[in-house]
């Protein structure tokens, strides 16, 4: 015989009323019904989105209206730079200075003349053409690519070489874009 066998049953200190069984079953049923309804809605919502794409799709801000622009519209006119952006004639430099102020850390060879070598004028290295290229043209927009990625541009957009897109036109069956700097980029066929 153990200590547990000798214990007597003791009545509880408080007399709690027993809960009615039907109340707990009703709340369980309500929770189950809400769960089933939520699961049904979660299963049906993707199908609703699939069949009603026009309500949920990405809205393109009016690009489709650029398909057939009238000839006199602002988007068809060539882009021009504002006269306020060009420097005044009195502020322009007459001629570049004859001395190159850039320090190159070379040893001077004044007085040494090679008689058999032709005199070549050294040209100041200038940055070349920017690295973007025209990929495709559609609906008045152009797709360009440079080292940082691909961009969709339209007339007036700033290009990677800090110029603006002046016109998008077709020449000899190929699409070309012309920048505000006058550079012409041709799309591959």
Short mmCIF file of C-alpha atoms in Angstrom, two decimals:
data_model
loop_
_atom_site.label_atom_id
_atom_site.label_comp_id
_atom_site.label_asym_id
_atom_site.label_seq_id
_atom_site.Cartn_x
_atom_site.Cartn_y
_atom_site.Cartn_z
CA UNK A 1 0.00 0.00 0.00
CA UNK A 2 1.27 3.48 -0.88
CA UNK A 3 0.53 6.94 0.40
CA UNK A 4 -1.68 7.62 -2.60
CA UNK A 5 -3.92 4.68 -1.89
CA UNK A 6 -4.82 5.98 1.54
CA UNK A 7 -5.93 9.41 0.36
CA UNK A 8 -9.56 10.29 0.58
CA UNK A 9 -11.37 12.17 -2.10
CA UNK A 10 -11.91 15.79 -1.10
CA UNK A 11 -14.65 17.99 -2.48
CA UNK A 12 -13.54 21.13 -4.39
CA UNK A 13 -13.36 24.36 -2.44
CA UNK A 14 -15.67 26.29 -4.77
CA UNK A 15 -18.69 24.92 -6.33
CA UNK A 16 -18.33 25.95 -9.94
CA UNK A 17 -21.34 25.52 -12.09
CA UNK A 18 -20.76 23.07 -14.86
CA UNK A 19 -20.67 24.72 -18.27
CA UNK A 20 -23.42 23.76 -20.58
CA UNK A 21 -22.12 21.45 -23.28
CA UNK A 22 -24.10 23.07 -26.08
CA UNK A 23 -22.37 26.49 -25.63
CA UNK A 24 -18.85 25.16 -26.29
CA UNK A 25 -20.06 23.15 -29.24
CA UNK A 26 -21.73 26.22 -30.75
CA UNK A 27 -18.54 28.34 -30.54
CA UNK A 28 -16.52 25.48 -32.03
CA UNK A 29 -18.96 25.26 -34.92
CA UNK A 30 -18.81 29.02 -35.50
CA UNK A 31 -14.99 28.96 -35.55
CA UNK A 32 -15.00 25.98 -37.91
CA UNK A 33 -17.46 27.72 -40.26
CA UNK A 34 -15.33 30.89 -40.30
CA UNK A 35 -12.23 28.81 -41.06
CA UNK A 36 -13.94 26.98 -43.93
CA UNK A 37 -15.24 30.28 -45.35
CA UNK A 38 -11.76 31.83 -45.14
CA UNK A 39 -10.21 28.80 -46.86
CA UNK A 40 -12.83 28.92 -49.63
CA UNK A 41 -12.20 32.64 -50.18
CA UNK A 42 -8.43 32.07 -50.29
CA UNK A 43 -8.90 29.32 -52.87
CA UNK A 44 -11.34 31.32 -55.01
CA UNK A 45 -9.57 34.71 -55.00
CA UNK A 46 -6.74 33.78 -57.42
CA UNK A 47 -9.32 32.53 -59.90
CA UNK A 48 -11.27 35.78 -59.55
CA UNK A 49 -8.09 37.74 -60.29
CA UNK A 50 -7.31 35.47 -63.24
CA UNK A 51 -10.72 36.00 -64.85
CA UNK A 52 -10.81 39.75 -64.11
CA UNK A 53 -7.29 40.78 -65.14
CA UNK A 54 -8.33 44.25 -66.26
CA UNK A 55 -9.23 45.14 -62.66
CA UNK A 56 -5.94 43.93 -61.14
CA UNK A 57 -3.34 44.30 -63.93
CA UNK A 58 -0.55 46.84 -64.09
CA UNK A 59 -1.88 50.11 -65.39
CA UNK A 60 0.33 51.64 -68.05
CA UNK A 61 -0.12 55.38 -67.88
CA UNK A 62 -1.52 56.05 -71.33
CA UNK A 63 1.26 54.52 -73.42
CA UNK A 64 -1.25 52.72 -75.62
CA UNK A 65 -2.60 56.09 -76.76
CA UNK A 66 0.74 56.86 -78.43
CA UNK A 67 0.16 54.29 -81.19
CA UNK A 68 -1.51 56.64 -83.65
CA UNK A 69 -0.64 60.21 -82.82
CA UNK A 70 -1.91 63.00 -85.06
CA UNK A 71 0.83 64.70 -87.08
CA UNK A 72 0.59 68.03 -85.22
CA UNK A 73 0.71 66.63 -81.69
CA UNK A 74 3.38 67.72 -79.21
CA UNK A 75 4.85 64.21 -79.01
CA UNK A 76 5.50 64.16 -82.78
CA UNK A 77 7.19 67.55 -82.88
CA UNK A 78 10.99 67.51 -82.58
CA UNK A 79 12.36 68.34 -79.17
CA UNK A 80 14.27 71.59 -78.97
CA UNK A 81 16.43 73.02 -76.23
CA UNK A 82 15.15 76.17 -74.58
CA UNK A 83 16.96 79.37 -75.62
CA UNK A 84 17.50 80.08 -71.93
CA UNK A 85 19.66 76.95 -71.67
CA UNK A 86 22.18 78.11 -74.27
CA UNK A 87 24.97 80.45 -73.12
CA UNK A 88 24.89 84.10 -74.14
CA UNK A 89 27.24 85.05 -77.02
CA UNK A 90 29.19 87.48 -74.83
CA UNK A 91 29.85 84.72 -72.28
CA UNK A 92 31.26 82.26 -74.80
CA UNK A 93 35.02 81.80 -75.02
CA UNK A 94 36.56 83.10 -78.23
CA UNK A 95 39.23 80.42 -78.52
CA UNK A 96 40.58 77.77 -76.19
CA UNK A 97 43.89 78.63 -74.52
CA UNK A 98 47.00 77.49 -76.35
CA UNK A 99 48.56 76.03 -73.21
CA UNK A 100 47.18 72.84 -71.77
CA UNK A 101 46.81 73.46 -68.01
CA UNK A 102 46.62 69.75 -67.20
CA UNK A 103 49.70 68.50 -65.36
CA UNK A 104 50.91 65.27 -66.94
CA UNK A 105 54.11 64.77 -64.94
CA UNK A 106 56.27 64.37 -68.01
CA UNK A 107 59.83 65.54 -68.44
CA UNK A 108 60.15 68.51 -70.71
CA UNK A 109 61.89 67.90 -73.99
CA UNK A 110 62.26 71.53 -75.03
CA UNK A 111 65.19 71.93 -77.37
CA UNK A 112 65.33 68.28 -78.38
CA UNK A 113 64.09 67.86 -81.92
CA UNK A 114 64.17 64.58 -83.76
CA UNK A 115 64.78 65.45 -87.35
CA UNK A 116 63.53 62.20 -88.86
CA UNK A 117 60.22 62.15 -86.94
CA UNK A 118 57.27 64.09 -88.35
CA UNK A 119 55.72 66.74 -86.16
CA UNK A 120 52.52 65.33 -84.76
CA UNK A 121 50.07 67.47 -82.95
CA UNK A 122 49.05 65.75 -79.77
CA UNK A 123 45.33 65.64 -79.37
CA UNK A 124 43.66 66.06 -76.05
CA UNK A 125 41.87 62.78 -75.32
CA UNK A 126 38.15 63.37 -75.15
CA UNK A 127 35.56 60.96 -73.88
CA UNK A 128 34.03 58.93 -76.63
CA UNK A 129 30.43 58.34 -77.42
CA UNK A 130 28.36 57.10 -74.51
CA UNK A 131 27.93 53.38 -74.18
CA UNK A 132 24.20 53.08 -74.77
CA UNK A 133 22.63 51.54 -77.84
CA UNK A 134 19.17 51.46 -79.33
CA UNK A 135 17.52 48.05 -79.10
CA UNK A 136 13.92 48.48 -80.25
CA UNK A 137 11.30 51.11 -81.08
CA UNK A 138 7.54 50.68 -80.62
CA UNK A 139 4.56 52.97 -79.96
CA UNK A 140 6.61 56.15 -79.93
CA UNK A 141 8.97 54.78 -77.28
CA UNK A 142 12.50 53.45 -77.58
CA UNK A 143 14.23 50.70 -75.63
CA UNK A 144 17.90 51.53 -74.99
CA UNK A 145 20.61 49.64 -73.13
CA UNK A 146 23.82 50.69 -71.45
CA UNK A 147 26.16 49.16 -68.88
CA UNK A 148 23.70 49.82 -66.04
CA UNK A 149 20.59 48.28 -67.59
CA UNK A 150 17.77 48.74 -70.07
CA UNK A 151 15.55 51.82 -70.21
CA UNK A 152 12.29 52.73 -71.93
CA UNK A 153 12.47 56.34 -73.15
CA UNK A 154 10.24 58.69 -75.10
CA UNK A 155 10.70 62.12 -76.67
CA UNK A 156 12.04 64.48 -74.01
CA UNK A 157 13.49 61.76 -71.76
CA UNK A 158 17.00 62.19 -70.36
CA UNK A 159 19.43 59.68 -71.87
CA UNK A 160 22.50 58.10 -70.20
CA UNK A 161 24.82 60.63 -71.90
CA UNK A 162 22.90 63.51 -70.22
CA UNK A 163 21.27 64.60 -73.47
CA UNK A 164 17.56 64.42 -74.21
CA UNK A 165 15.76 62.29 -76.76
CA UNK A 166 14.81 64.74 -79.53
CA UNK A 167 13.05 62.53 -82.10
CA UNK A 168 12.20 58.94 -82.87
CA UNK A 169 11.89 58.37 -86.60
CA UNK A 170 12.24 55.78 -89.32
CA UNK A 171 14.93 56.21 -91.98
CA UNK A 172 15.40 53.77 -94.84
CA UNK A 173 13.29 51.16 -93.07
CA UNK A 174 15.33 51.36 -89.83
CA UNK A 175 14.34 53.12 -86.64
CA UNK A 176 16.67 55.83 -85.39
CA UNK A 177 16.68 58.14 -82.40
CA UNK A 178 18.25 61.58 -82.46
CA UNK A 179 19.51 63.19 -79.28
CA UNK A 180 19.57 66.88 -78.38
CA UNK A 181 23.34 66.78 -79.05
CA UNK A 182 22.61 65.73 -82.64
CA UNK A 183 23.88 62.15 -82.28
CA UNK A 184 22.01 59.47 -84.22
CA UNK A 185 21.54 55.94 -82.91
CA UNK A 186 20.21 53.22 -85.21
CA UNK A 187 18.29 50.13 -84.13
CA UNK A 188 19.55 46.77 -85.41
CA UNK A 189 17.25 44.97 -87.84
#
